[in-house]
Coordinates of N, CA, C and O in Angstrom, one line a residue:
M1 N 310.8 142.5 80.2 CA 310.3 141.7 79.1 C 309.1 142.4 78.5 O 308.3 142.9 79.2
A2 N 309.1 142.4 77.2 CA 308.0 143.0 76.5 C 307.4 142.1 75.4 O 308.2 141.2 74.9
R3 N 306.2 142.2 75.1 CA 305.6 141.5 74.0 C 304.7 142.4 73.3 O 304.2 143.4 73.8
S4 N 304.6 142.2 72.0 CA 303.8 143.1 71.2 C 302.6 142.4 70.6 O 302.5 141.2 70.6
G5 N 301.7 143.1 70.1 CA 300.5 142.6 69.4 C 299.7 143.6 68.8 O 300.2 144.8 68.7
T6 N 298.6 143.3 68.3 CA 297.7 144.3 67.7 C 296.4 144.2 68.4 O 295.9 143.2 68.9
G7 N 295.8 145.3 68.6 CA 294.5 145.4 69.2 C 293.7 146.6 68.7 O 294.3 147.7 68.6
H8 N 292.5 146.5 68.4 CA 291.6 147.5 67.9 C 292.3 148.3 66.7 O 292.2 149.5 66.6
G9 N 293.0 147.5 65.9 CA 293.5 148.1 64.7 C 294.9 148.8 64.8 O 295.4 149.2 63.9
G10 N 295.4 148.8 66.0 CA 296.7 149.5 66.2 C 297.6 148.6 66.9 O 297.3 147.6 67.5
K11 N 298.9 149.0 66.9 CA 299.9 148.2 67.6 C 300.1 148.7 69.0 O 299.8 149.8 69.3
F12 N 300.5 147.7 69.9 CA 300.7 148.1 71.3 C 301.8 147.2 71.8 O 302.1 146.2 71.2
M13 N 302.4 147.6 72.9 CA 303.4 146.9 73.6 C 302.9 146.6 75.0 O 302.4 147.5 75.6
I14 N 303.2 145.5 75.5 CA 302.9 145.2 76.9 C 304.2 144.9 77.6 O 305.0 144.0 77.2
F15 N 304.4 145.6 78.7 CA 305.6 145.4 79.5 C 305.3 144.9 80.9 O 304.3 145.2 81.5
D16 N 306.2 144.0 81.3 CA 306.0 143.5 82.7 C 306.4 144.5 83.7 O 307.1 145.5 83.4
I17 N 306.1 144.3 85.0 CA 306.3 145.3 86.0 C 307.8 145.5 86.2 O 308.3 146.6 86.6
D18 N 308.6 144.5 86.1 CA 310.1 144.6 86.3 C 310.7 145.5 85.2 O 311.6 146.4 85.6
T19 N 310.3 145.4 84.0 CA 310.8 146.3 83.0 C 310.4 147.8 83.2 O 311.2 148.7 83.1
I20 N 309.1 148.0 83.6 CA 308.6 149.3 83.9 C 309.4 149.9 85.1 O 309.8 151.0 85.1
D21 N 309.7 149.0 86.1 CA 310.4 149.5 87.3 C 311.9 149.9 86.9 O 312.4 150.9 87.4
I22 N 312.5 149.2 86.0 CA 313.8 149.5 85.5 C 313.8 150.9 84.8 O 314.6 151.8 85.1
W23 N 312.8 151.1 83.9 CA 312.7 152.4 83.2 C 312.4 153.5 84.2 O 313.1 154.6 84.1
L24 N 311.5 153.4 85.1 CA 311.2 154.4 86.1 C 312.4 154.8 87.0 O 312.7 155.9 87.2
T25 N 313.1 153.7 87.4 CA 314.3 154.0 88.2 C 315.3 154.7 87.4 O 315.9 155.7 87.9
F26 N 315.5 154.4 86.2 CA 316.4 155.1 85.3 C 316.0 156.5 85.1 O 316.8 157.5 85.3
L27 N 314.7 156.8 84.8 CA 314.3 158.1 84.6 C 314.4 159.0 85.8 O 314.9 160.1 85.8
L28 N 314.0 158.5 87.0 CA 314.1 159.2 88.2 C 315.5 159.5 88.7 O 315.8 160.4 89.4
S29 N 316.4 158.6 88.3 CA 317.8 158.8 88.8 C 318.7 159.5 87.8 O 319.9 159.7 88.0
N30 N 318.2 159.8 86.6 CA 318.9 160.5 85.6 C 318.2 161.7 85.1 O 318.1 162.0 83.9
M31 N 317.8 162.5 86.0 CA 317.0 163.7 85.7 C 318.0 164.8 85.2 O 319.1 165.0 85.8
C32 N 317.5 165.6 84.3 CA 318.2 166.8 83.9 C 317.3 168.0 84.1 O 316.1 167.9 84.0
V33 N 318.0 169.1 84.4 CA 317.3 170.4 84.6 C 317.8 171.3 83.5 O 319.0 171.4 83.3
K34 N 316.9 172.1 82.9 CA 317.3 173.1 81.9 C 317.2 174.5 82.5 O 316.1 174.8 83.0
F35 N 318.3 175.2 82.4 CA 318.3 176.6 82.8 C 318.7 177.4 81.5 O 319.9 177.4 81.1
G36 N 317.8 178.1 80.9 CA 318.1 178.8 79.7 C 318.5 177.9 78.6 O 317.8 176.9 78.3
D37 N 319.7 178.0 78.1 CA 320.2 177.1 77.0 C 321.1 176.0 77.6 O 321.6 175.2 76.9
Q38 N 321.3 176.0 78.9 CA 322.2 175.0 79.5 C 321.3 173.9 80.2 O 320.3 174.1 80.8
V39 N 321.8 172.6 80.0 CA 321.2 171.5 80.6 C 322.2 170.9 81.6 O 323.3 170.7 81.3
H40 N 321.7 170.6 82.8 CA 322.5 170.1 83.9 C 321.9 168.8 84.4 O 320.7 168.7 84.6
R41 N 322.7 167.8 84.7 CA 322.2 166.6 85.2 C 322.1 166.7 86.7 O 323.0 167.2 87.4
Q42 N 321.0 166.3 87.3 CA 320.8 166.4 88.7 C 321.5 165.2 89.4 O 321.2 164.1 89.1
I43 N 322.5 165.5 90.2 CA 323.3 164.4 90.8 C 323.1 164.3 92.3 O 323.6 163.4 92.9
Q44 N 322.4 165.3 92.9 CA 322.1 165.3 94.3 C 320.7 165.5 94.6 O 320.0 166.3 93.9
G45 N 320.1 164.8 95.5 CA 318.7 165.0 95.8 C 317.8 164.1 94.9 O 318.3 163.4 94.1
T46 N 316.6 164.2 95.2 CA 315.6 163.4 94.5 C 314.7 164.3 93.7 O 314.1 165.2 94.2
P47 N 314.5 164.0 92.4 CA 313.6 164.8 91.6 C 312.2 164.6 92.1 O 311.8 163.5 92.5
M48 N 311.4 165.7 92.2 CA 310.1 165.6 92.7 C 309.1 165.0 91.7 O 308.0 164.5 92.0
G49 N 309.4 165.1 90.4 CA 308.5 164.6 89.4 C 309.0 164.8 88.0 O 310.0 165.5 87.8
I50 N 308.4 164.1 87.1 CA 308.8 164.2 85.7 C 307.6 164.0 84.9 O 306.7 163.2 85.3
S51 N 307.6 164.6 83.7 CA 306.5 164.3 82.8 C 307.1 164.1 81.4 O 308.0 164.8 81.0
I52 N 306.5 163.2 80.7 CA 307.0 162.8 79.4 C 305.8 162.9 78.4 O 304.8 162.2 78.7
N53 N 305.9 163.6 77.4 CA 304.9 163.7 76.4 C 305.2 162.7 75.3 O 306.3 162.7 74.7
Y54 N 304.2 161.8 75.0 CA 304.4 160.8 73.9 C 303.1 160.8 73.2 O 302.0 160.4 73.7
M55 N 303.1 161.2 71.9 CA 301.9 161.3 71.1 C 300.9 162.2 71.8 O 301.1 163.4 72.0
D56 N 299.7 161.7 72.1 CA 298.7 162.5 72.8 C 298.6 162.2 74.3 O 297.5 162.4 74.9
V57 N 299.6 161.6 74.9 CA 299.6 161.3 76.3 C 300.8 161.9 77.0 O 301.9 162.0 76.5
T58 N 300.5 162.5 78.2 CA 301.6 162.9 79.0 C 301.6 161.9 80.2 O 300.6 161.7 80.9
I59 N 302.7 161.3 80.4 CA 303.0 160.4 81.5 C 303.6 161.2 82.6 O 304.7 161.8 82.4
V60 N 303.0 161.2 83.7 CA 303.5 162.0 84.9 C 303.9 161.0 85.9 O 303.2 160.2 86.4
I61 N 305.2 161.1 86.3 CA 305.8 160.3 87.4 C 306.1 161.2 88.5 O 306.9 162.1 88.4
Q62 N 305.4 161.0 89.6 CA 305.6 161.9 90.8 C 306.1 161.1 92.0 O 305.6 160.1 92.3
R63 N 307.2 161.5 92.5 CA 307.9 160.9 93.6 C 307.0 161.1 94.8 O 306.6 162.2 95.2
Q64 N 306.5 160.0 95.5 CA 305.7 160.1 96.7 C 306.5 160.1 97.9 O 306.3 161.0 98.8
H65 N 307.3 159.2 98.1 CA 308.2 159.1 99.3 C 309.5 158.7 98.8 O 309.8 158.6 97.6
S66 N 310.4 158.3 99.7 CA 311.8 158.0 99.2 C 311.8 156.8 98.3 O 312.7 156.7 97.5
S67 N 310.9 155.9 98.4 CA 311.0 154.7 97.6 C 309.8 154.4 96.7 O 309.8 153.3 96.1
S68 N 308.8 155.3 96.6 CA 307.7 155.0 95.8 C 307.4 156.2 94.9 O 307.7 157.4 95.2
S69 N 306.8 155.9 93.8 CA 306.4 156.9 92.8 C 305.0 156.7 92.4 O 304.5 155.5 92.4
R70 N 304.3 157.7 91.9 CA 302.9 157.6 91.4 C 302.9 157.9 89.9 O 303.5 158.9 89.5
I71 N 302.3 157.1 89.2 CA 302.2 157.3 87.7 C 300.8 157.6 87.4 O 299.9 156.9 87.8
T72 N 300.6 158.7 86.6 CA 299.3 159.1 86.1 C 299.5 159.5 84.6 O 300.6 159.8 84.2
T73 N 298.4 159.4 83.9 CA 298.5 159.9 82.5 C 297.4 160.9 82.3 O 296.3 160.8 82.8
V74 N 297.7 161.9 81.5 CA 296.8 163.0 81.2 C 296.9 163.2 79.6 O 297.9 162.8 79.0
L75 N 295.9 163.8 79.1 CA 295.9 164.1 77.7 C 296.9 165.2 77.3 O 297.0 166.2 78.0
Y76 N 297.6 165.0 76.3 CA 298.5 166.0 75.8 C 298.0 166.4 74.4 O 297.9 165.6 73.5
D77 N 297.7 167.7 74.3 CA 297.2 168.3 73.0 C 298.2 169.4 72.6 O 298.2 170.4 73.3
K78 N 299.0 169.2 71.6 CA 300.0 170.2 71.2 C 299.4 171.5 70.8 O 300.0 172.5 70.8
R79 N 298.1 171.5 70.5 CA 297.4 172.7 70.1 C 297.2 173.6 71.3 O 296.8 174.8 71.1
E80 N 297.4 173.1 72.5 CA 297.2 173.9 73.7 C 298.5 174.6 74.2 O 298.5 175.3 75.1
H81 N 299.6 174.3 73.5 CA 300.9 174.8 73.9 C 301.5 175.6 72.8 O 301.1 175.5 71.6
S82 N 302.4 176.5 73.1 CA 303.0 177.4 72.2 C 303.8 176.6 71.1 O 304.3 175.6 71.4
P83 N 303.8 177.0 69.9 CA 303.2 178.2 69.3 C 301.8 178.0 68.8 O 301.2 179.0 68.4
L84 N 301.3 176.8 68.9 CA 299.9 176.5 68.3 C 298.8 177.1 69.2 O 297.7 177.3 68.7
A85 N 299.1 177.3 70.4 CA 298.0 177.9 71.3 C 297.5 179.2 70.9 O 296.4 179.6 71.1
D86 N 298.3 180.0 70.2 CA 298.0 181.3 69.7 C 297.2 181.3 68.4 O 296.7 182.3 68.0
Q87 N 297.1 180.1 67.8 CA 296.5 180.0 66.5 C 295.0 179.6 66.6 O 294.7 178.8 67.5
F88 N 294.2 180.0 65.7 CA 292.8 179.5 65.7 C 292.8 178.2 64.9 O 293.0 178.3 63.7
I89 N 292.5 177.1 65.5 CA 292.5 175.8 64.9 C 291.1 175.2 65.1 O 290.6 175.1 66.2
I90 N 290.5 174.8 64.0 CA 289.2 174.1 64.1 C 289.4 172.7 64.4 O 290.1 172.0 63.5
K91 N 289.0 172.2 65.5 CA 289.3 170.8 65.9 C 288.2 169.9 65.4 O 288.5 168.7 65.0
F92 N 286.9 170.3 65.4 CA 285.8 169.4 65.0 C 284.8 170.2 64.2 O 284.8 171.4 64.2
P93 N 284.0 169.5 63.4 CA 283.1 170.2 62.4 C 282.1 171.1 63.1 O 281.6 170.8 64.2
H94 N 281.7 172.1 62.4 CA 280.6 173.0 62.8 C 279.3 172.3 62.6 O 279.2 171.4 61.7
A95 N 278.3 172.7 63.4 CA 277.0 172.1 63.3 C 276.4 172.2 61.9 O 275.6 171.4 61.5
M96 N 276.7 173.3 61.2 CA 276.1 173.6 59.9 C 276.9 173.0 58.7 O 276.6 173.2 57.6
S97 N 278.0 172.3 59.1 CA 278.8 171.7 58.0 C 278.1 170.6 57.2 O 277.1 170.0 57.8
N98 N 278.5 170.3 56.0 CA 277.8 169.4 55.2 C 278.2 167.9 55.4 O 278.7 167.3 54.4
I99 N 278.1 167.5 56.6 CA 278.4 166.1 56.9 C 277.2 165.6 57.7 O 276.5 166.4 58.3
S100 N 277.1 164.3 57.9 CA 275.9 163.7 58.6 C 276.0 164.1 60.1 O 277.0 164.3 60.6
A101 N 274.8 164.2 60.7 CA 274.7 164.4 62.1 C 275.4 163.3 62.9 O 276.0 163.6 63.9
A102 N 275.3 162.1 62.4 CA 275.9 161.0 63.1 C 277.4 161.2 63.2 O 278.1 160.9 64.2
A103 N 278.0 161.7 62.1 CA 279.5 162.0 62.1 C 279.8 163.1 63.0 O 280.8 163.0 63.7
K104 N 279.0 164.2 63.0 CA 279.3 165.3 63.8 C 279.2 165.0 65.3 O 280.1 165.3 66.1
Y105 N 278.1 164.3 65.7 CA 277.9 163.9 67.1 C 278.7 162.7 67.5 O 278.9 162.4 68.7
G106 N 279.3 162.0 66.5 CA 280.2 160.9 66.8 C 281.4 161.3 67.4 O 282.1 160.6 68.1
V107 N 281.8 162.6 67.3 CA 282.9 163.2 67.9 C 282.8 163.0 69.5 O 283.8 162.7 70.1
I108 N 281.7 163.2 70.0 CA 281.5 163.0 71.5 C 281.8 161.6 71.9 O 282.5 161.4 72.8
I109 N 281.3 160.6 71.1 CA 281.5 159.2 71.4 C 283.0 158.9 71.3 O 283.6 158.3 72.2
S110 N 283.6 159.3 70.2 CA 285.0 158.9 70.0 C 286.0 159.6 71.0 O 286.9 159.0 71.5
Q111 N 285.7 160.9 71.3 CA 286.5 161.6 72.3 C 286.3 161.0 73.7 O 287.2 160.9 74.5
Y112 N 285.1 160.6 74.0 CA 284.8 160.0 75.3 C 285.7 158.7 75.5 O 286.4 158.6 76.5
H113 N 285.7 157.9 74.5 CA 286.5 156.7 74.6 C 288.0 157.0 74.6 O 288.8 156.4 75.3
R114 N 288.4 158.0 73.8 CA 289.8 158.4 73.8 C 290.2 158.9 75.2 O 291.3 158.5 75.7
F115 N 289.4 159.8 75.7 CA 289.7 160.3 77.1 C 289.8 159.2 78.1 O 290.6 159.2 79.0
R116 N 288.8 158.3 78.0 CA 288.8 157.2 79.0 C 290.0 156.3 78.9 O 290.5 155.8 79.9
R117 N 290.5 156.2 77.7 CA 291.7 155.3 77.5 C 293.0 156.0 78.0 O 293.9 155.3 78.5
I118 N 293.0 157.3 77.9 CA 294.3 158.0 78.2 C 294.3 158.6 79.6 O 295.3 158.4 80.3
I119 N 293.2 159.2 80.1 CA 293.2 160.0 81.3 C 292.9 159.1 82.5 O 292.0 158.3 82.5
M120 N 293.8 159.2 83.5 CA 293.6 158.4 84.7 C 292.9 159.1 85.8 O 292.3 158.5 86.7
L121 N 293.0 160.4 85.8 CA 292.4 161.2 86.9 C 291.0 161.6 86.6 O 290.8 162.3 85.5
R122 N 290.0 161.3 87.4 CA 288.6 161.6 87.2 C 288.4 163.1 86.9 O 287.6 163.5 86.0
N123 N 289.0 164.0 87.7 CA 288.8 165.4 87.5 C 289.3 165.9 86.1 O 288.6 166.7 85.5
D124 N 290.4 165.4 85.7 CA 290.9 165.7 84.4 C 290.0 165.2 83.3 O 289.7 166.0 82.3
F125 N 289.5 164.0 83.4 CA 288.5 163.5 82.5 C 287.3 164.4 82.4 O 286.8 164.7 81.3
T126 N 286.8 164.7 83.6 CA 285.6 165.6 83.6 C 285.8 166.9 83.0 O 285.0 167.4 82.2
D127 N 287.0 167.5 83.3 CA 287.3 168.8 82.7 C 287.4 168.7 81.1 O 287.0 169.6 80.4
R128 N 288.0 167.6 80.7 CA 288.2 167.5 79.2 C 286.8 167.3 78.5 O 286.6 167.9 77.5
M129 N 285.9 166.5 79.1 CA 284.6 166.3 78.6 C 283.8 167.6 78.6 O 283.2 168.0 77.6
A130 N 283.9 168.4 79.7 CA 283.2 169.7 79.7 C 283.8 170.6 78.7 O 283.0 171.4 78.0
G131 N 285.1 170.6 78.5 CA 285.7 171.5 77.5 C 285.3 171.1 76.1 O 285.0 172.0 75.2
L132 N 285.1 169.8 75.9 CA 284.7 169.3 74.5 C 283.2 169.8 74.3 O 282.9 170.3 73.2
V133 N 282.4 169.6 75.3 CA 281.0 170.0 75.1 C 280.9 171.6 74.9 O 280.2 172.0 74.0
H134 N 281.7 172.3 75.6 CA 281.7 173.8 75.5 C 282.2 174.1 74.1 O 281.6 175.0 73.4
Y135 N 283.2 173.5 73.6 CA 283.8 173.8 72.2 C 282.7 173.4 71.2 O 282.4 174.2 70.3
M136 N 282.1 172.2 71.3 CA 281.1 171.8 70.3 C 279.9 172.7 70.4 O 279.3 173.1 69.4
Q137 N 279.5 173.2 71.6 CA 278.4 174.1 71.8 C 278.7 175.5 71.0 O 277.9 176.0 70.3
S138 N 280.0 175.9 71.1 CA 280.4 177.1 70.4 C 280.4 177.0 68.9 O 280.3 177.9 68.2
M139 N 280.4 175.7 68.4 CA 280.3 175.4 67.0 C 278.9 175.1 66.6 O 278.6 174.7 65.5
G140 N 277.9 175.4 67.4 CA 276.5 175.3 67.1 C 275.8 174.0 67.4 O 274.7 173.8 67.0
H141 N 276.5 173.1 68.0 CA 275.9 171.8 68.3 C 274.9 171.9 69.5 O 275.0 172.7 70.4
D142 N 274.0 170.9 69.5 CA 272.9 170.9 70.5 C 273.5 170.3 71.9 O 273.8 169.1 71.9
T143 N 273.5 171.2 72.9 CA 274.0 170.8 74.2 C 273.3 169.6 74.8 O 273.9 168.6 75.3
S144 N 272.0 169.6 74.7 CA 271.2 168.6 75.4 C 271.4 167.2 74.7 O 271.5 166.2 75.3
R145 N 271.6 167.2 73.4 CA 271.9 166.0 72.6 C 273.3 165.4 73.1 O 273.5 164.2 73.3
M146 N 274.3 166.3 73.2 CA 275.6 165.9 73.6 C 275.6 165.3 75.0 O 276.2 164.3 75.3
L147 N 274.9 166.0 76.0 CA 274.8 165.5 77.3 C 274.1 164.2 77.4 O 274.5 163.3 78.2
K148 N 273.1 164.0 76.6 CA 272.4 162.8 76.6 C 273.3 161.6 76.1 O 273.3 160.5 76.7
Q149 N 274.1 161.9 75.1 CA 275.1 160.9 74.7 C 276.1 160.5 75.8 O 276.4 159.4 76.0
I150 N 276.6 161.5 76.5 CA 277.5 161.3 77.6 C 276.9 160.5 78.7 O 277.5 159.5 79.2
R151 N 275.6 160.8 79.1 CA 274.9 160.0 80.1 C 274.8 158.6 79.6 O 275.0 157.7 80.4
E152 N 274.4 158.3 78.4 CA 274.3 157.0 77.9 C 275.6 156.2 77.9 O 275.6 155.0 78.3
L153 N 276.7 156.9 77.5 CA 278.0 156.3 77.6 C 278.4 155.9 79.0 O 278.9 154.8 79.3
C154 N 278.2 156.8 79.9 CA 278.5 156.5 81.3 C 277.6 155.4 81.9 O 278.1 154.5 82.6
T155 N 276.3 155.4 81.5 CA 275.4 154.3 82.0 C 275.9 153.0 81.5 O 275.9 152.0 82.2
R156 N 276.2 152.9 80.2 CA 276.7 151.7 79.5 C 278.0 151.2 80.2 O 278.1 150.0 80.5
L157 N 278.9 152.1 80.5 CA 280.2 151.8 81.1 C 279.9 151.2 82.5 O 280.5 150.2 82.9
E158 N 279.0 151.8 83.3 CA 278.7 151.3 84.6 C 278.1 149.9 84.5 O 278.4 149.1 85.4
A159 N 277.2 149.7 83.6 CA 276.6 148.4 83.4 C 277.6 147.3 83.1 O 277.6 146.2 83.5
E160 N 278.6 147.7 82.2 CA 279.6 146.7 81.7 C 280.6 146.4 82.8 O 281.1 145.3 82.9
T161 N 281.0 147.4 83.6 CA 282.2 147.3 84.5 C 281.8 147.2 86.0 O 282.6 146.8 86.8
G162 N 280.5 147.6 86.2 CA 280.1 147.7 87.6 C 280.7 148.8 88.4 O 280.7 148.9 89.6
T163 N 281.2 149.8 87.7 CA 281.8 151.0 88.3 C 280.9 152.2 88.0 O 280.2 152.2 87.0
N164 N 281.0 153.2 88.9 CA 280.2 154.4 88.7 C 281.1 155.3 87.8 O 282.0 155.9 88.3
A165 N 280.7 155.5 86.6 CA 281.4 156.3 85.6 C 280.8 157.7 85.5 O 281.4 158.5 84.8
S166 N 279.7 158.0 86.1 CA 279.1 159.3 86.0 C 279.7 160.3 86.9 O 280.4 160.1 87.8

């Protein structure tokens, strides 16, 4: 069963656990393997894992034991994969660009929330934030200002949720 709604300006779907279980069972029991130009359906054995890219999310389903699976989500950025990985693409504004400092450093805040919403693994989140700071630093932004923003965001999250976000 699914229900839809709107939240934070966008549409979303909420699915109950039974529906998700049906989908995962279907995916894990109908795996295909690609060899060159040929696609073969796996009919024997258990697939060890599957990943699905949807918009900016990769959903990773990993078989744990014979009857259980682990689901995680990681950020998917098509600019990191061929053919775009070989291209120089400016992701965020240079420090000297003619826009307000609030807009330039707002990238840290917006990406922090985006990463928190998508990424389930703490190490992946940390790597993405470090990569963002490194990229922004290479574009001339003040590292200490960015790190201060991140500390404030983590402190605020910890106060709101009672979890250690740092």
